[in-house]
């Protein structure tokens, strides 16, 4: 089955495709994709992952065509960041 693995930081992004056997996990897709070598700052022990925008655990089983997303850590507390006005305000 074909699986996409995506990650982006402030300077660049990657969308890699891997072929995996049925029953493969999110962790297996990430490891096989080689994305950890391209982005050494990724820490799977700390960062959250998801499939099509829904957070999942690393041992979640994938379905053909899934897009595995690795999320960057939040760098600002949304409760303390001032809201920027919209152009129409």
Coordinates of N, CA, C and O in Angstrom, one line a residue:
X1 N 0.8 -1.2 0.0 CA 0.0 0.0 0.0 C 0.9 1.2 0.0 O 2.0 1.2 0.5
X2 N 0.4 2.3 -0.6 CA 1.1 3.6 -0.7 C 0.7 4.5 0.4 O -0.5 4.7 0.6
X3 N 1.7 5.1 1.1 CA 1.5 6.0 2.2 C 2.3 7.2 2.0 O 3.4 7.2 1.6
X4 N 1.7 8.4 2.3 CA 2.4 9.6 2.2 C 2.9 10.0 3.7 O 2.1 9.8 4.6
X5 N 4.1 10.6 3.8 CA 4.6 11.1 5.0 C 5.0 12.5 4.8 O 5.8 12.8 3.9
X6 N 4.4 13.4 5.6 CA 4.7 14.8 5.4 C 5.2 15.5 6.7 O 4.8 15.1 7.8
X7 N 6.0 16.5 6.5 CA 6.5 17.4 7.6 C 7.0 18.7 7.0 O 7.4 18.7 5.8
X8 N 6.8 19.7 7.7 CA 7.3 21.0 7.3 C 7.8 21.8 8.5 O 7.3 21.7 9.6
X9 N 8.9 22.5 8.3 CA 9.4 23.5 9.3 C 9.4 24.9 8.7 O 8.8 25.0 7.6
X10 N 9.9 25.8 9.3 CA 9.8 27.2 8.9 C 10.5 27.4 7.5 O 10.1 28.3 6.7
X11 N 11.5 26.6 7.2 CA 12.2 26.8 6.0 C 12.0 25.9 4.8 O 12.2 26.2 3.7
X12 N 11.4 24.7 5.1 CA 11.2 23.7 4.0 C 10.2 22.7 4.4 O 9.8 22.6 5.6
X13 N 9.8 21.9 3.4 CA 8.8 20.9 3.6 C 9.1 19.7 2.8 O 9.8 19.8 1.8
X14 N 8.5 18.6 3.2 CA 8.7 17.3 2.5 C 7.4 16.5 2.5 O 6.7 16.5 3.5
X15 N 7.1 15.9 1.3 CA 6.0 14.9 1.2 C 6.7 13.7 0.5 O 7.0 13.8 -0.7
X16 N 6.8 12.7 1.2 CA 7.5 11.5 0.7 C 6.4 10.4 0.7 O 5.5 10.3 1.5
X17 N 6.6 9.5 -0.3 CA 5.7 8.4 -0.5 C 6.5 7.1 -0.3 O 7.6 6.9 -0.8
X18 N 5.9 6.1 0.5 CA 6.5 4.9 0.8 C 5.5 3.7 0.4 O 4.3 3.9 0.5
X19 N 6.1 2.6 0.1 CA 5.3 1.4 -0.1 C 5.5 0.5 1.1 O 6.6 0.2 1.5
X20 N 4.3 0.1 1.7 CA 4.4 -0.7 3.0 C 3.4 -1.8 2.8 O 2.4 -1.8 2.1
X21 N 3.6 -2.9 3.6 CA 2.7 -4.0 3.6 C 1.4 -3.7 4.4 O 1.4 -2.8 5.2
X22 N 0.4 -4.4 4.1 CA -0.9 -4.2 4.9 C -0.6 -4.4 6.4 O 0.3 -5.2 6.8
X23 N -1.2 -3.6 7.2 CA -1.0 -3.7 8.7 C 0.1 -2.9 9.2 O 0.4 -3.0 10.4
X24 N 0.8 -2.1 8.3 CA 2.0 -1.3 8.8 C 1.5 -0.2 9.7 O 0.4 0.3 9.6
X25 N 2.4 0.3 10.6 CA 2.0 1.3 11.5 C 2.6 2.7 11.1 O 3.4 2.8 10.2
X26 N 2.1 3.7 11.8 CA 2.6 5.1 11.5 C 4.1 5.1 11.7 O 4.8 5.7 10.9
X27 N 4.6 4.5 12.8 CA 6.0 4.5 13.1 C 6.8 3.9 11.9 O 7.8 4.4 11.5
X28 N 6.3 2.8 11.4 CA 7.0 2.1 10.3 C 7.0 3.0 9.1 O 8.1 3.0 8.4
X29 N 6.0 3.7 8.8 CA 5.9 4.6 7.6 C 6.9 5.7 7.8 O 7.7 6.1 6.8
X30 N 7.0 6.3 9.0 CA 7.9 7.4 9.2 C 9.4 6.9 9.1 O 10.2 7.6 8.4
X31 N 9.7 5.8 9.7 CA 11.0 5.3 9.6 C 11.4 4.9 8.2 O 12.5 5.2 7.8
X32 N 10.5 4.3 7.5 CA 10.9 3.8 6.1 C 11.0 5.0 5.1 O 11.8 5.0 4.2
X33 N 10.3 6.1 5.4 CA 10.3 7.3 4.5 C 11.7 8.0 4.5 O 12.0 8.6 3.5
X34 N 12.5 7.8 5.5 CA 13.7 8.6 5.5 C 13.6 10.0 6.0 O 14.6 10.7 6.0
X35 N 12.4 10.4 6.4 CA 12.2 11.8 6.8 C 13.0 12.2 8.1 O 13.3 13.3 8.2
X36 N 13.2 11.2 8.9 CA 14.0 11.5 10.1 C 15.4 11.9 9.8 O 16.0 12.7 10.5
X37 N 16.0 11.4 8.7 CA 17.4 11.8 8.3 C 17.3 13.2 7.7 O 18.3 13.9 7.9
X38 N 16.3 13.5 7.0 CA 16.2 14.8 6.4 C 15.9 15.9 7.4 O 16.3 17.1 7.1
X39 N 15.2 15.6 8.4 CA 14.8 16.6 9.4 C 15.3 16.1 10.8 O 14.4 15.5 11.6
X40 N 16.5 16.2 11.2 CA 17.0 15.6 12.4 C 16.4 16.2 13.7 O 16.5 15.6 14.7
X41 N 15.7 17.3 13.5 CA 15.1 18.0 14.7 C 13.8 17.2 15.1 O 13.2 17.5 16.2
X42 N 13.3 16.3 14.3 CA 12.1 15.6 14.6 C 12.4 14.7 15.8 O 13.3 13.9 15.8
X43 N 11.5 14.8 16.8 CA 11.6 13.9 18.0 C 10.3 13.2 18.2 O 9.4 13.8 18.8
X44 N 10.2 12.0 17.8 CA 8.9 11.3 17.9 C 8.5 11.0 19.3 O 7.3 10.8 19.5
X45 N 9.4 11.1 20.2 CA 9.0 11.0 21.7 C 8.3 12.2 22.2 O 7.5 12.1 23.1
X46 N 8.5 13.3 21.5 CA 7.8 14.6 21.9 C 6.8 15.1 21.0 O 5.8 15.7 21.4
X47 N 7.0 14.9 19.7 CA 6.1 15.5 18.7 C 4.9 14.6 18.4 O 5.0 13.4 18.5
X48 N 3.8 15.2 18.1 CA 2.5 14.5 17.9 C 2.5 14.1 16.4 O 3.1 14.8 15.5
X49 N 1.8 13.1 16.1 CA 1.6 12.7 14.7 C 0.1 12.5 14.4 O -0.7 12.3 15.3
X50 N -0.3 12.5 13.1 CA -1.7 12.3 12.8 C -1.8 11.7 11.4 O -0.8 11.6 10.7
X51 N -3.1 11.4 11.1 CA -3.4 10.9 9.8 C -4.6 11.8 9.3 O -5.6 11.8 10.0
X52 N -4.3 12.5 8.2 CA -5.3 13.4 7.7 C -5.9 14.4 8.7 O -7.1 14.6 8.8
X53 N -5.0 14.9 9.5 CA -5.4 16.0 10.5 C -5.9 15.4 11.8 O -6.3 16.2 12.7
X54 N -6.0 14.1 12.0 CA -6.5 13.6 13.2 C -5.3 12.9 14.0 O -4.7 12.0 13.4
X55 N -5.1 13.4 15.2 CA -3.9 12.8 16.0 C -4.1 11.3 16.3 O -5.2 10.9 16.6
X56 N -3.0 10.6 16.1 CA -3.0 9.2 16.4 C -1.7 8.8 17.1 O -0.8 9.6 17.2
X57 N -1.7 7.6 17.6 CA -0.5 7.1 18.2 C 0.5 6.5 17.2 O 0.0 6.2 16.1
X58 N 1.7 6.4 17.5 CA 2.7 5.8 16.5 C 2.4 4.4 16.1 O 2.8 3.9 15.0
X59 N 1.7 3.6 16.9 CA 1.4 2.3 16.6 C 0.0 2.1 15.8 O -0.4 1.0 15.6
X60 N -0.6 3.2 15.5 CA -1.8 3.1 14.7 C -1.6 2.4 13.4 O -0.6 2.7 12.7
X61 N -2.5 1.6 13.0 CA -2.4 0.9 11.7 C -2.9 1.7 10.6 O -3.9 2.4 10.7
X62 N -2.2 1.7 9.5 CA -2.5 2.5 8.3 C -3.3 1.8 7.3 O -3.3 0.6 7.2
X63 N -4.1 2.6 6.5 CA -4.8 2.1 5.4 C -4.2 2.7 4.1 O -3.5 3.8 4.2
X64 N -4.4 2.0 3.0 CA -3.8 2.5 1.8 C -4.2 3.9 1.5 O -5.4 4.3 1.6
X65 N -3.2 4.7 1.0 CA -3.5 6.1 0.7 C -3.5 7.1 1.8 O -3.7 8.3 1.6
X66 N -3.2 6.6 3.0 CA -3.1 7.5 4.2 C -2.0 8.5 4.1 O -1.0 8.3 3.4
X67 N -2.2 9.7 4.7 CA -1.2 10.7 4.8 C -0.8 10.9 6.2 O -1.6 11.4 7.1
X68 N 0.4 10.5 6.6 CA 0.9 10.6 7.9 C 1.6 12.0 8.1 O 2.4 12.4 7.3
X69 N 1.1 12.7 9.1 CA 1.6 14.0 9.3 C 2.4 14.1 10.6 O 1.9 13.6 11.6
X70 N 3.5 14.7 10.6 CA 4.3 14.9 11.8 C 4.2 16.4 12.2 O 4.5 17.3 11.4
X71 N 3.7 16.7 13.4 CA 3.4 18.1 13.8 C 4.5 18.7 14.5 O 5.1 18.0 15.4
X72 N 4.8 19.9 14.2 CA 5.8 20.7 15.0 C 5.3 21.0 16.3 O 4.1 21.2 16.5
X73 N 6.2 21.2 17.3 CA 5.8 21.6 18.6 C 5.2 23.0 18.6 O 5.7 23.9 17.8
X74 N 4.3 23.3 19.4 CA 3.7 24.7 19.5 C 4.8 25.6 20.2 O 5.4 25.2 21.2
X75 N 5.1 26.7 19.6 CA 6.2 27.6 20.1 C 5.6 28.8 20.8 O 6.3 29.5 21.5
X76 N 4.3 29.0 20.7 CA 3.6 30.1 21.5 C 2.3 29.6 22.1 O 1.6 28.8 21.5
X77 N 2.0 30.0 23.3 CA 0.8 29.6 23.9 C -0.3 30.4 23.3 O -0.4 31.6 23.4
X78 N -1.3 29.7 22.7 CA -2.4 30.4 22.0 C -3.2 31.3 23.0 O -3.8 32.3 22.6
X79 N -3.2 31.0 24.2 CA -4.0 31.8 25.2 C -3.3 33.1 25.5 O -4.0 34.0 26.0
X80 N -2.0 33.2 25.3 CA -1.3 34.4 25.6 C -0.9 35.3 24.4 O -0.5 36.4 24.5
X81 N -1.1 34.7 23.2 CA -0.7 35.5 22.0 C -1.9 36.4 21.7 O -3.0 36.0 21.6
X82 N -1.5 37.7 21.4 CA -2.6 38.7 21.1 C -3.1 38.4 19.7 O -2.4 38.1 18.8
X83 N -4.4 38.5 19.6 CA -5.1 38.3 18.3 C -4.8 39.4 17.3 O -4.9 40.6 17.7
X84 N -4.3 39.1 16.1 CA -4.1 40.1 15.1 C -5.4 40.5 14.5 O -6.2 39.6 14.2
X85 N -5.6 41.8 14.3 CA -6.9 42.2 13.7 C -7.0 41.7 12.2 O -6.0 41.7 11.5
X86 N -8.2 41.4 11.8 CA -8.4 41.1 10.4 C -8.4 42.3 9.6 O -8.7 43.4 10.1
X87 N -8.1 42.2 8.3 CA -8.0 43.4 7.4 C -9.3 44.2 7.5 O -9.3 45.5 7.3
X88 N -10.5 43.6 7.6 CA -11.8 44.3 7.6 C -12.1 44.9 8.9 O -13.1 45.6 9.0
X89 N -11.3 44.7 9.9 CA -11.7 45.3 11.3 C -11.1 46.7 11.4 O -10.1 47.0 10.9

